[in-house]
Short mmCIF file of C-alpha atoms in Angstrom, two decimals:
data_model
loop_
_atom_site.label_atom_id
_atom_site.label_comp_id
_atom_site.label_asym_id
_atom_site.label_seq_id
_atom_site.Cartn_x
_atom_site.Cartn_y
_atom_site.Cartn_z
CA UNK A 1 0.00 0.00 0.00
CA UNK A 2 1.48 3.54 -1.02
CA UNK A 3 1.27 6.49 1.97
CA UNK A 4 1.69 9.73 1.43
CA UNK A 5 3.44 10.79 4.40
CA UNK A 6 1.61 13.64 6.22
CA UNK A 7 3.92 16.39 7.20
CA UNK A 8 4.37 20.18 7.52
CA UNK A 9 2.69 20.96 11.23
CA UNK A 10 -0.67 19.92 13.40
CA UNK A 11 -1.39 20.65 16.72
CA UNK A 12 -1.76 17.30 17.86
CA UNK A 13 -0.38 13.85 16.55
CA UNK A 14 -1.80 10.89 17.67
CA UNK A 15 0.80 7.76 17.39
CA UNK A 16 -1.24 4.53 16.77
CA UNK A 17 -5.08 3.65 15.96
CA UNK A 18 -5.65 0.60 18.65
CA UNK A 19 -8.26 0.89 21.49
CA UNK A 20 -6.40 3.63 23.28
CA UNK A 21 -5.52 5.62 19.69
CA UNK A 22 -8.80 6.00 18.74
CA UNK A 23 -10.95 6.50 22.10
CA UNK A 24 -8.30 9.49 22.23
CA UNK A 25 -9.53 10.69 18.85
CA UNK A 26 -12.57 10.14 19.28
CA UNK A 27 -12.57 12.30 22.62
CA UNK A 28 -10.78 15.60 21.17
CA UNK A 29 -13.31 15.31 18.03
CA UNK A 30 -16.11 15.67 20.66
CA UNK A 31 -14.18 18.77 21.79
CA UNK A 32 -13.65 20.07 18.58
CA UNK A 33 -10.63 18.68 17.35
CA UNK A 34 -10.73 17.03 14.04
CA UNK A 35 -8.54 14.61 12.58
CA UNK A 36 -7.56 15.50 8.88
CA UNK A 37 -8.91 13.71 6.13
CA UNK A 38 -6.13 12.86 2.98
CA UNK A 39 -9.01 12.44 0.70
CA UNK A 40 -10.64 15.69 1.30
CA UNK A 41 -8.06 18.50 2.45
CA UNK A 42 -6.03 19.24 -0.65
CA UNK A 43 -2.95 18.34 1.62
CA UNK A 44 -2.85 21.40 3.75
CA UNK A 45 -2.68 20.23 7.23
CA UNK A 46 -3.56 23.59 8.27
CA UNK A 47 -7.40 22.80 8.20
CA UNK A 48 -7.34 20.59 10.72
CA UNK A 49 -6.18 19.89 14.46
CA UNK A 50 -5.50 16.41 14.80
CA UNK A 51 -2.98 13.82 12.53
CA UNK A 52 -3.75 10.23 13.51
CA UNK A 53 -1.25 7.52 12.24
CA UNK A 54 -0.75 4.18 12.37
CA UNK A 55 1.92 1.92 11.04
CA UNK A 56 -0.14 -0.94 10.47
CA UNK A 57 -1.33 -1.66 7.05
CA UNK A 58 -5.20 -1.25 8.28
CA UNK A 59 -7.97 -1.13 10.95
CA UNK A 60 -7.82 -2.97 14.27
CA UNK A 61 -4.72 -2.22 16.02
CA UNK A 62 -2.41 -5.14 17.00
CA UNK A 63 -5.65 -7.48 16.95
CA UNK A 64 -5.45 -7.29 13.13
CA UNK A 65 -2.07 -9.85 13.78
CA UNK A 66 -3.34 -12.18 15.54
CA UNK A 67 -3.57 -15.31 14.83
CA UNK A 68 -6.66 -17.05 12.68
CA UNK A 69 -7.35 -19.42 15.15
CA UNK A 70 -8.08 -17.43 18.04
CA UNK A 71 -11.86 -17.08 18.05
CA UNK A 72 -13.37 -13.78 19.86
CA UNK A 73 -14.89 -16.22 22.27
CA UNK A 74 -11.89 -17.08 23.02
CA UNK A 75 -10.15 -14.30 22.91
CA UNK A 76 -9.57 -11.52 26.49
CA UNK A 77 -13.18 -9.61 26.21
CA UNK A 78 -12.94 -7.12 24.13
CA UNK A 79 -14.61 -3.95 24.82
CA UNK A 80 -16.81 -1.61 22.84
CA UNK A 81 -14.83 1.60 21.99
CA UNK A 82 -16.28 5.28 23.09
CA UNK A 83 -19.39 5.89 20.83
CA UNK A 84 -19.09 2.47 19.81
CA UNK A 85 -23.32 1.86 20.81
CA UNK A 86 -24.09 4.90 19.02
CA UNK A 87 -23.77 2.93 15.70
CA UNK A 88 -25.64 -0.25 17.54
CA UNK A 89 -22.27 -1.85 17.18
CA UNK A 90 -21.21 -4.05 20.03
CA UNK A 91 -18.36 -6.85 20.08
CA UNK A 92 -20.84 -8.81 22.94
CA UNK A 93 -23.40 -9.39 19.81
CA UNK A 94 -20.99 -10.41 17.21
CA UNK A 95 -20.40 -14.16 16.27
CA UNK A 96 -17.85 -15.78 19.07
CA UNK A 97 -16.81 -18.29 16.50
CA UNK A 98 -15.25 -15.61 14.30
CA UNK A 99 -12.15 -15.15 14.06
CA UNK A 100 -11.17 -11.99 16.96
CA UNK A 101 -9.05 -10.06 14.15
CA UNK A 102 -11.35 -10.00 11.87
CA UNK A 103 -14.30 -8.59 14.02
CA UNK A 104 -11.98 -6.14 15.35
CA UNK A 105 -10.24 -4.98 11.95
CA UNK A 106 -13.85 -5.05 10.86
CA UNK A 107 -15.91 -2.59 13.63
CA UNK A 108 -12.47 -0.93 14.33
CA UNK A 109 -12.68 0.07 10.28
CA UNK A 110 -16.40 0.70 10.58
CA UNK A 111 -16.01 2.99 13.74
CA UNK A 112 -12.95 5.34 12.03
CA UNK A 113 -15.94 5.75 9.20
CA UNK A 114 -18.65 6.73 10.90
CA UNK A 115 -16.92 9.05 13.23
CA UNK A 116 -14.56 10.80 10.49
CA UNK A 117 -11.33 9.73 12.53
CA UNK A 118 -9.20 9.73 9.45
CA UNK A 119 -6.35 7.77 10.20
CA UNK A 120 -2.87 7.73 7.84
CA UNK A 121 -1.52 4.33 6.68
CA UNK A 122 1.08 2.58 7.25
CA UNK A 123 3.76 5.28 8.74
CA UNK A 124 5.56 4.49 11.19
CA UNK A 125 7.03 6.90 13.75
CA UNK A 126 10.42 6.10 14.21
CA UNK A 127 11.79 9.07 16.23
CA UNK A 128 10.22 12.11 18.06
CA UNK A 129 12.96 14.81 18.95
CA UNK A 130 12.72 18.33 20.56
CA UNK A 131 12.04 20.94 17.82
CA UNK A 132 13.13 23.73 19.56
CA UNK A 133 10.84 27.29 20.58
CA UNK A 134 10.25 28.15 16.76
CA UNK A 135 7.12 26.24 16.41
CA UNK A 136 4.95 29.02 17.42
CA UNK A 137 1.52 29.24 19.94
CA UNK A 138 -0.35 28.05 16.64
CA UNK A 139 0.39 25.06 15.12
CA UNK A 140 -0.67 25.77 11.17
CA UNK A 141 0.47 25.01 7.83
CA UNK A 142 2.41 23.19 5.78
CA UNK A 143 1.40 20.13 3.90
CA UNK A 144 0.83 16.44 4.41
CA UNK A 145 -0.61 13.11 2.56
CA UNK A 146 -2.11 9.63 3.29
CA UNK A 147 -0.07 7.45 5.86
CA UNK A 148 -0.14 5.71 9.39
CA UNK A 149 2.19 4.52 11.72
CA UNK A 150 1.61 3.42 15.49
CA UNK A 151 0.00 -0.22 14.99
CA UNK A 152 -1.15 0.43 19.04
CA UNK A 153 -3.34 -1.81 20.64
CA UNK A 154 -4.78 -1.34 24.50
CA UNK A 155 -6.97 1.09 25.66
CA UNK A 156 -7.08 1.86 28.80
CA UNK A 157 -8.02 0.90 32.65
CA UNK A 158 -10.20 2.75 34.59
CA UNK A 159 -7.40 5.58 34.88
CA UNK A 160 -9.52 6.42 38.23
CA UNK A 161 -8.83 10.41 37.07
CA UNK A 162 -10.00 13.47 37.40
CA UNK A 163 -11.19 14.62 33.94
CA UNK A 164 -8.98 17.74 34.00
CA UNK A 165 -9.59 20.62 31.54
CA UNK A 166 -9.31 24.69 31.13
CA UNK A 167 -6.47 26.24 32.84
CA UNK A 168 -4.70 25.08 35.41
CA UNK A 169 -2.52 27.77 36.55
CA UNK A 170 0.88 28.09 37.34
CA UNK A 171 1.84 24.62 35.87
CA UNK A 172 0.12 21.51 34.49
CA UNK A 173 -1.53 19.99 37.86
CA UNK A 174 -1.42 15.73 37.42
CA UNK A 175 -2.10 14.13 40.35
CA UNK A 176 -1.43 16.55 43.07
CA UNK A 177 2.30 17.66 40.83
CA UNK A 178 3.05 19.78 39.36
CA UNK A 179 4.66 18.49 35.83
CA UNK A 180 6.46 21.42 34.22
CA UNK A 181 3.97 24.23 33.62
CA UNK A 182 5.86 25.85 30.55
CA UNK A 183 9.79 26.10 31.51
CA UNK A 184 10.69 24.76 27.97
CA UNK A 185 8.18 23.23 26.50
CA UNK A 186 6.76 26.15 24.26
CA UNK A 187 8.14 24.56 20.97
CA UNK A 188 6.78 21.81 18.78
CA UNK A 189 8.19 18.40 18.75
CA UNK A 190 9.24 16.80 15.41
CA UNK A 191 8.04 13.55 14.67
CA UNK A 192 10.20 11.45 11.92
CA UNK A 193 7.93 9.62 9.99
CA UNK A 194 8.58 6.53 7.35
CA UNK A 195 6.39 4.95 4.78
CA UNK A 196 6.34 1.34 3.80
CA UNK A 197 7.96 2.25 0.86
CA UNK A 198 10.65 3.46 2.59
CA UNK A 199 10.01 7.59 1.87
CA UNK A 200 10.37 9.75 5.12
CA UNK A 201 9.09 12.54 6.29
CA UNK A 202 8.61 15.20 9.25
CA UNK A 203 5.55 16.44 10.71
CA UNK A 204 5.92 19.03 13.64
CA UNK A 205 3.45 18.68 16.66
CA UNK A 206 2.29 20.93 19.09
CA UNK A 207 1.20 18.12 21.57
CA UNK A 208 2.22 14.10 20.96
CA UNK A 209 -0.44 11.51 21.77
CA UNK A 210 1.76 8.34 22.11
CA UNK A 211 -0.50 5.04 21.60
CA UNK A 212 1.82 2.66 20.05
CA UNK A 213 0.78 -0.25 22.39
CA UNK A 214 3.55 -3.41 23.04
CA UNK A 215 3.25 -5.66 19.97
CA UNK A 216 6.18 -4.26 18.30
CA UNK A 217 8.16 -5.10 21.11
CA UNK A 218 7.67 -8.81 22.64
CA UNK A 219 9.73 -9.78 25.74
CA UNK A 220 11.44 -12.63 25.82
CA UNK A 221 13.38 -13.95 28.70
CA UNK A 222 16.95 -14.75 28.98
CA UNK A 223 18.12 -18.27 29.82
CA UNK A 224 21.14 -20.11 30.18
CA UNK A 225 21.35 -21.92 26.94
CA UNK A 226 18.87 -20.13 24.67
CA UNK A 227 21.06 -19.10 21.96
CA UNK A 228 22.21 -22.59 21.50
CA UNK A 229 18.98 -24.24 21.23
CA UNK A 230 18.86 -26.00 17.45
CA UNK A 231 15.23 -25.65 16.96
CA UNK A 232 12.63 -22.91 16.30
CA UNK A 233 12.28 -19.95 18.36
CA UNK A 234 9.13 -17.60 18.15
CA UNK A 235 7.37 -14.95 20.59
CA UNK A 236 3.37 -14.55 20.10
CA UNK A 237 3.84 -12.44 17.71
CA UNK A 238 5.12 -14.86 15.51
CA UNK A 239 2.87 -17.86 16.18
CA UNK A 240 0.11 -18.51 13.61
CA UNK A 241 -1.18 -21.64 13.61
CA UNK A 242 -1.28 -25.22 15.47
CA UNK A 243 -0.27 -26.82 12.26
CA UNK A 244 3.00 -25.15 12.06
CA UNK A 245 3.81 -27.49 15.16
CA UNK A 246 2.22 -31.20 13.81
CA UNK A 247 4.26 -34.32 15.34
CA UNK A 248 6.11 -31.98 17.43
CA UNK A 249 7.85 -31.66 20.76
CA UNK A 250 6.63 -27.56 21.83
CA UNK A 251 7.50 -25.97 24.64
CA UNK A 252 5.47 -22.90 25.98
CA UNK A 253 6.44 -20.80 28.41
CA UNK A 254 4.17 -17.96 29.73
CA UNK A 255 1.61 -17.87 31.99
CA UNK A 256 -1.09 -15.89 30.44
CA UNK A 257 -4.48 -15.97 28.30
CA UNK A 258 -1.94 -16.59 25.12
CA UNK A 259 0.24 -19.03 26.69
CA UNK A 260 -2.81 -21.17 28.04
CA UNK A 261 -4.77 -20.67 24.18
CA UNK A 262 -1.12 -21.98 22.55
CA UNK A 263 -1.76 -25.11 24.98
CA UNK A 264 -5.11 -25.75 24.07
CA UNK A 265 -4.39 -25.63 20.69
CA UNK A 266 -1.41 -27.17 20.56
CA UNK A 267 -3.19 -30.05 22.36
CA UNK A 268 -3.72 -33.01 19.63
CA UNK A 269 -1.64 -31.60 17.11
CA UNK A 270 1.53 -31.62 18.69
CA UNK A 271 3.18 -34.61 19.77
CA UNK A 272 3.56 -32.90 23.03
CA UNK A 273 3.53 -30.14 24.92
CA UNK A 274 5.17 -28.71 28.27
CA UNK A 275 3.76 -25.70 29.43
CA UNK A 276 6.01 -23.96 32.00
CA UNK A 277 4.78 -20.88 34.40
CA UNK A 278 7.25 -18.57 36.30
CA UNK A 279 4.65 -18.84 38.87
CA UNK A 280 1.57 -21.02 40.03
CA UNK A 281 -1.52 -20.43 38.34
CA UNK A 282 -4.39 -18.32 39.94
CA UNK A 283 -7.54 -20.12 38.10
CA UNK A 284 -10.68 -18.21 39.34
CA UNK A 285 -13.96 -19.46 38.15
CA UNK A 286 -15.32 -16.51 35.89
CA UNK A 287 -18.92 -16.55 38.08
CA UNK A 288 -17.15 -15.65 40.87
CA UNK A 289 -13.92 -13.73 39.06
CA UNK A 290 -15.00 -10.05 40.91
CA UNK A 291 -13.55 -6.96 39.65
CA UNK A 292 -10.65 -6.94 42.88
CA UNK A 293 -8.06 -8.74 41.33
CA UNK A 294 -8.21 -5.90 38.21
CA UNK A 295 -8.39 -3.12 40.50
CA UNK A 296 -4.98 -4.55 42.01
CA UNK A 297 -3.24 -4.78 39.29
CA UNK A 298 -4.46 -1.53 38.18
CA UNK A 299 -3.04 0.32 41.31
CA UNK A 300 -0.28 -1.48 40.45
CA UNK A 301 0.56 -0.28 37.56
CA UNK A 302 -0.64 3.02 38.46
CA UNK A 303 1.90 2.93 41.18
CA UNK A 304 5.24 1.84 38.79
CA UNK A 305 4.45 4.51 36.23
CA UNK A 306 3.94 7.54 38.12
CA UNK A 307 7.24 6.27 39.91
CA UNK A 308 8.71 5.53 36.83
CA UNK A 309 9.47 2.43 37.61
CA UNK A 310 9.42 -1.06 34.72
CA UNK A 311 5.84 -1.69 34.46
CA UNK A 312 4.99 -5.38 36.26
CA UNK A 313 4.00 -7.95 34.49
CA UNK A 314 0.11 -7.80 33.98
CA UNK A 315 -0.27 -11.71 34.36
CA UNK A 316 1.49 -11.33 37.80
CA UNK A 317 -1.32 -9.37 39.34
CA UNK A 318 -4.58 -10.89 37.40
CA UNK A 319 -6.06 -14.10 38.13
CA UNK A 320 -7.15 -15.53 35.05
CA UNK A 321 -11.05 -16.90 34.65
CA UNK A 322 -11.91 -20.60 34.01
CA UNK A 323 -13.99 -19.95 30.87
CA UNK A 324 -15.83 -23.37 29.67
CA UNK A 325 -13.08 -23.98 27.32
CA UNK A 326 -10.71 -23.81 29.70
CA UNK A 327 -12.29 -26.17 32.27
CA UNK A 328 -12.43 -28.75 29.43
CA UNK A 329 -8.59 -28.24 29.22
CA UNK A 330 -7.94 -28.37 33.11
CA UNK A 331 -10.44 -31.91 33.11
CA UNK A 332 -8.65 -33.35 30.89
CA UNK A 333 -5.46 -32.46 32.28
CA UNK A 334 -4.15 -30.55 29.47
CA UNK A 335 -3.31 -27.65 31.41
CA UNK A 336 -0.32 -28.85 33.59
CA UNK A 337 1.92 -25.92 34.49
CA UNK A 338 5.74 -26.51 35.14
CA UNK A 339 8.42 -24.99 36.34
CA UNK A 340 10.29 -22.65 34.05
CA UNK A 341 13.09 -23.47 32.33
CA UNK A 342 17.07 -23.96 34.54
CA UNK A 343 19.10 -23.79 31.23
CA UNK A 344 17.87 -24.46 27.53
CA UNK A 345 19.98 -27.31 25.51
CA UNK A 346 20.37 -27.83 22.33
CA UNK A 347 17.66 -30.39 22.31
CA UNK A 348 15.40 -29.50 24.79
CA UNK A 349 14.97 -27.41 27.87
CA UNK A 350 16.14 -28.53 31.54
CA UNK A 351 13.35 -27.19 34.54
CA UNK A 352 13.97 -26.15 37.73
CA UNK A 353 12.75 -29.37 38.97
CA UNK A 354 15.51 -31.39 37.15
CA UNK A 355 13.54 -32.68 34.73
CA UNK A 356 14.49 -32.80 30.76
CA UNK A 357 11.78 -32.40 28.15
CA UNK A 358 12.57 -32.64 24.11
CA UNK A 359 11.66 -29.61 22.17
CA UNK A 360 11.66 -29.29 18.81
CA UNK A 361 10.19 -25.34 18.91
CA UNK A 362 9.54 -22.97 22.09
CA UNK A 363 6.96 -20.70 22.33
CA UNK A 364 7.56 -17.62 24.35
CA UNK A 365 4.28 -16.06 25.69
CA UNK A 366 6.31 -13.95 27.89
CA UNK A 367 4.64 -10.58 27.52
CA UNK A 368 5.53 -7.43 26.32
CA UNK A 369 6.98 -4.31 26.82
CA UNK A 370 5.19 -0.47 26.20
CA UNK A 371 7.13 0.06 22.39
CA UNK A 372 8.30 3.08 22.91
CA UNK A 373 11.48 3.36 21.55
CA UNK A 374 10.54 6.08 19.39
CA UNK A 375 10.09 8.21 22.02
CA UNK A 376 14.09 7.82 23.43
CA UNK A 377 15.73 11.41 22.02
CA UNK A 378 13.27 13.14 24.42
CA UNK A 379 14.61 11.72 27.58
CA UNK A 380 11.99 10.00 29.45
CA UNK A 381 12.79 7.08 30.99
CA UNK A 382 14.18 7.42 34.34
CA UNK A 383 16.95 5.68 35.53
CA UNK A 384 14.62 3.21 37.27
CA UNK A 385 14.03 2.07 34.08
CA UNK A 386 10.21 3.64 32.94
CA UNK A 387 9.00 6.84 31.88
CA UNK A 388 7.26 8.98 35.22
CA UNK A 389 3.31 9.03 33.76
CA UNK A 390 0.53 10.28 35.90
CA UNK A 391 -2.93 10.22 34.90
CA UNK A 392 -1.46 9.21 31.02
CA UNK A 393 0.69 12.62 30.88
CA UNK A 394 4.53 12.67 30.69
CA UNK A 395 6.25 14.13 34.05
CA UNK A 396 9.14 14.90 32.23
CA UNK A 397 7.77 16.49 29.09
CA UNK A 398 4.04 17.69 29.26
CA UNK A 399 4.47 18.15 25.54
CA UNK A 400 3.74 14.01 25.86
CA UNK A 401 0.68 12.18 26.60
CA UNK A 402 1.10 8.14 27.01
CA UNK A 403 -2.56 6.46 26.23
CA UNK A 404 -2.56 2.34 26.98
CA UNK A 405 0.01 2.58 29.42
CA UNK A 406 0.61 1.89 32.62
CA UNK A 407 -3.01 1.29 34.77
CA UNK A 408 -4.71 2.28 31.16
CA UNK A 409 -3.09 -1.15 29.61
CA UNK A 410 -6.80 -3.00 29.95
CA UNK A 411 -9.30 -2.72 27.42
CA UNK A 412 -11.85 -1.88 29.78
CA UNK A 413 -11.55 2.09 30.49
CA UNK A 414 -10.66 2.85 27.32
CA UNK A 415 -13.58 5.50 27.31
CA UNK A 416 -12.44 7.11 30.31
CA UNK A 417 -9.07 7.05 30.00
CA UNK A 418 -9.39 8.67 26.50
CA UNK A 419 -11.69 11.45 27.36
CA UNK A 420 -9.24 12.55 30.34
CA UNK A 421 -6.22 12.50 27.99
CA UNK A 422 -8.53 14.59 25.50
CA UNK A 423 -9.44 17.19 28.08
CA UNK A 424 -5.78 17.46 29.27
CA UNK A 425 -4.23 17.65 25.62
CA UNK A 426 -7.01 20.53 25.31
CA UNK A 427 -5.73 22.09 28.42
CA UNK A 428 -2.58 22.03 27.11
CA UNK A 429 -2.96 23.59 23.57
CA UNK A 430 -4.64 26.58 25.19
CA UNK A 431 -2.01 26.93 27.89
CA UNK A 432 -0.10 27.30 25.25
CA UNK A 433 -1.29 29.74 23.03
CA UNK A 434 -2.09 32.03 26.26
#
């Protein structure tokens, strides 16, 4: 697919069209800030407030990767997106037995039409720099094109914020701190942007909406032994279908809603299968599953990322519901966790418990980690290791907004979480052109 890379200036770029992307756009288009529209605005980004990109080649966010057999049934709940009933569109009434990327790509595609969110694509963003106090109070002018870059997927947790707008004084007020108020931060940022065809680009920003999700950046674990091992290596990213893995030995490791689907899968295909879990399993019957365990891991998160802190793992603080399918799998003892691995051989991988299992291919459903590499020639990350984010705005630059990260990782307050980042990215533009 050709992009025309969208460039000149906008006052706000939004950096990837999953959950989180686009319950952000949606937001600042209900307070008057419209995305542009390549078909209809001659080019001139000055017509319009808001560029939304996205790196992947269409709608859906990261779900559009996934693989075929992962049903929506199946798949994490997927929530309805902010205006989403509006359109009497609901992912609760669609078919369960269809595949989860293609309902998604589908009402994700569907939902970008009806509510003019104009999203360019594929770009990617590969680097956002400091562009210095010449940008002006106004961002205006200049040209730009068809693209997208971002590929985010998330949305957020029930941020538990205060929906912040209009001025707020002598600095930007998150959380009880103050973040910066406007010691430096009066110029645009510059956003390098790159086309699948390779053509690049820059587009200057006023304010950065960062929602590029964690599939672009799996994490895989380091073991004694791993770069030795003689047989296939993939992350989730790469997996695609049971098949791949016929007559096999597999090894998965991960203890999460992907790692447990792999199993299940894998089950009867494979010639075997060893599941192995850093930790035991915390199988809650989805009756009873309340909504404590969430709200834990939420202040959890919450806690690491206005500390800036590494984010923790969110399969560490989640217990993870016994769906029918699931209790079919634990019956008939399918779902056996083991320890995870000592040391990997060439052959196989050795467990903490001594014991040696064959492995032809290992699976790592090990997570990921917020992709924002992009993002390193502003300075963020602290030397903890994260980037300081309260209530999804950037301590150290207030220029940056971070949507799906940190407590807004879940799918399930993507509405809220969008609408405060919208009032505060608001909040911000007028700040600055006071």
């Amino acid at each position: 697919m050709h992009a025309t890379l969208p460039t000149g200036r906008t006052r706000v770029l939004v950096v990837g069209a999953g959950q989180a992307g686009l319950a952000v756009a949606y937001h600042l288009g209900r307070l008057g800030l419209r995305t542009a529209d390549p078909a209809s605005s001659a080019g001139t980004v000055g017509l319009h407030e808001v560029v939304v990109v996205d790196r992947a080649p269409g709608p859906g966010g990261a779900w559009q990767f996934r693989w075929e057999a992962l049903r929506l049934g199946a798949a994490h709940r997927v929530h309805d997106l902010p205006g989403m009933g509006a359109m009497g569109l609901h992912f609760a009434d669609a078919d369960p037995e269809r595949p989860a990327r293609d309902v998604v790509a589908e009402y994700y595609g569907r939902y970008e039409a009806h509510h003019g969110i104009h999203v360019d694509r594929p770009v990617e963003v590969v680097r956002v720099a400091d562009g210095g106090r010449d940008g002006g109070a106004d961002a205006g002018g200049g040209n730009r094109g068809g693209g997208d870059g971002g590929g985010g997927d998330g949305g957020g947790a029930d941020d538990g914020g205060a929906d912040d707008g209009g001025d707020r004084g002598g600095g930007d007020q998150v959380g009880g701190d103050q973040v910066g108020g406007d010691r430096g931060w009066a110029g645009d940022l510059v956003a390098t942007l790159r086309a699948a065809d390779g053509a690049s680009g820059e587009l200057r920003t006023a304010v950065l909406v960062n929602a590029s999700g964690t599939w672009g950046t799996p994490f895989v674990p380091w073991y004694p032994g791993r770069d030795r091992f003689a047989g296939r290596q993939l992350d989730t990213t790469g997996y695609r279908s049971a098949e791949e893995f016929r007559g096999q030995d597999v090894v998965v490791v991960g203890g999460g809603t992907s790692a447990i689907g792999f199993v299940l899968e894998l089950d009867g295909v494979a010639a075997s299968v060893t599941w192995c879990t850093r930790r035991p399993v915390d199988w809650r019957d989805e009756s009873t599953l309340g909504v404590e365990s969430a709200v834990a891991a939420v202040a959890e998160q919450d806690a690491a990322a206005r500390a800036g802190s590494v984010l923790p793992s969110i399969v560490h603080g989640t217990a993870v519901p016994v769906s029918p399918r699931i209790r079919s799998g634990l019956d008939r003892g399918v779902l056996v966790p083991r320890p995870v691995p000592e040391r990997i051989e060439p052959d196989g991988v050795r467990l903490a418990d001594g014991s040696f299992h064959h492995a032809d291919a290992i699976i790592w459903a090990t997570g990921f980690r917020p992709d924002v590499r992009h993002l390193g020639p502003l300075g963020l990350r602290t030397p903890a290791g994260g980037i300081e984010v309260a209530e999804g705005e950037a301590i150290r630059d207030p220029r940056v907004f971070l949507a799906g990260y940190g407590p807004q990782a879940s799918t399930l307050g993507a509405d809220r979480a969008g609408r405060s980042i919208a009032r505060r990215v608001l909040a911000r533009l007028e700040r600055r052109a006071s």
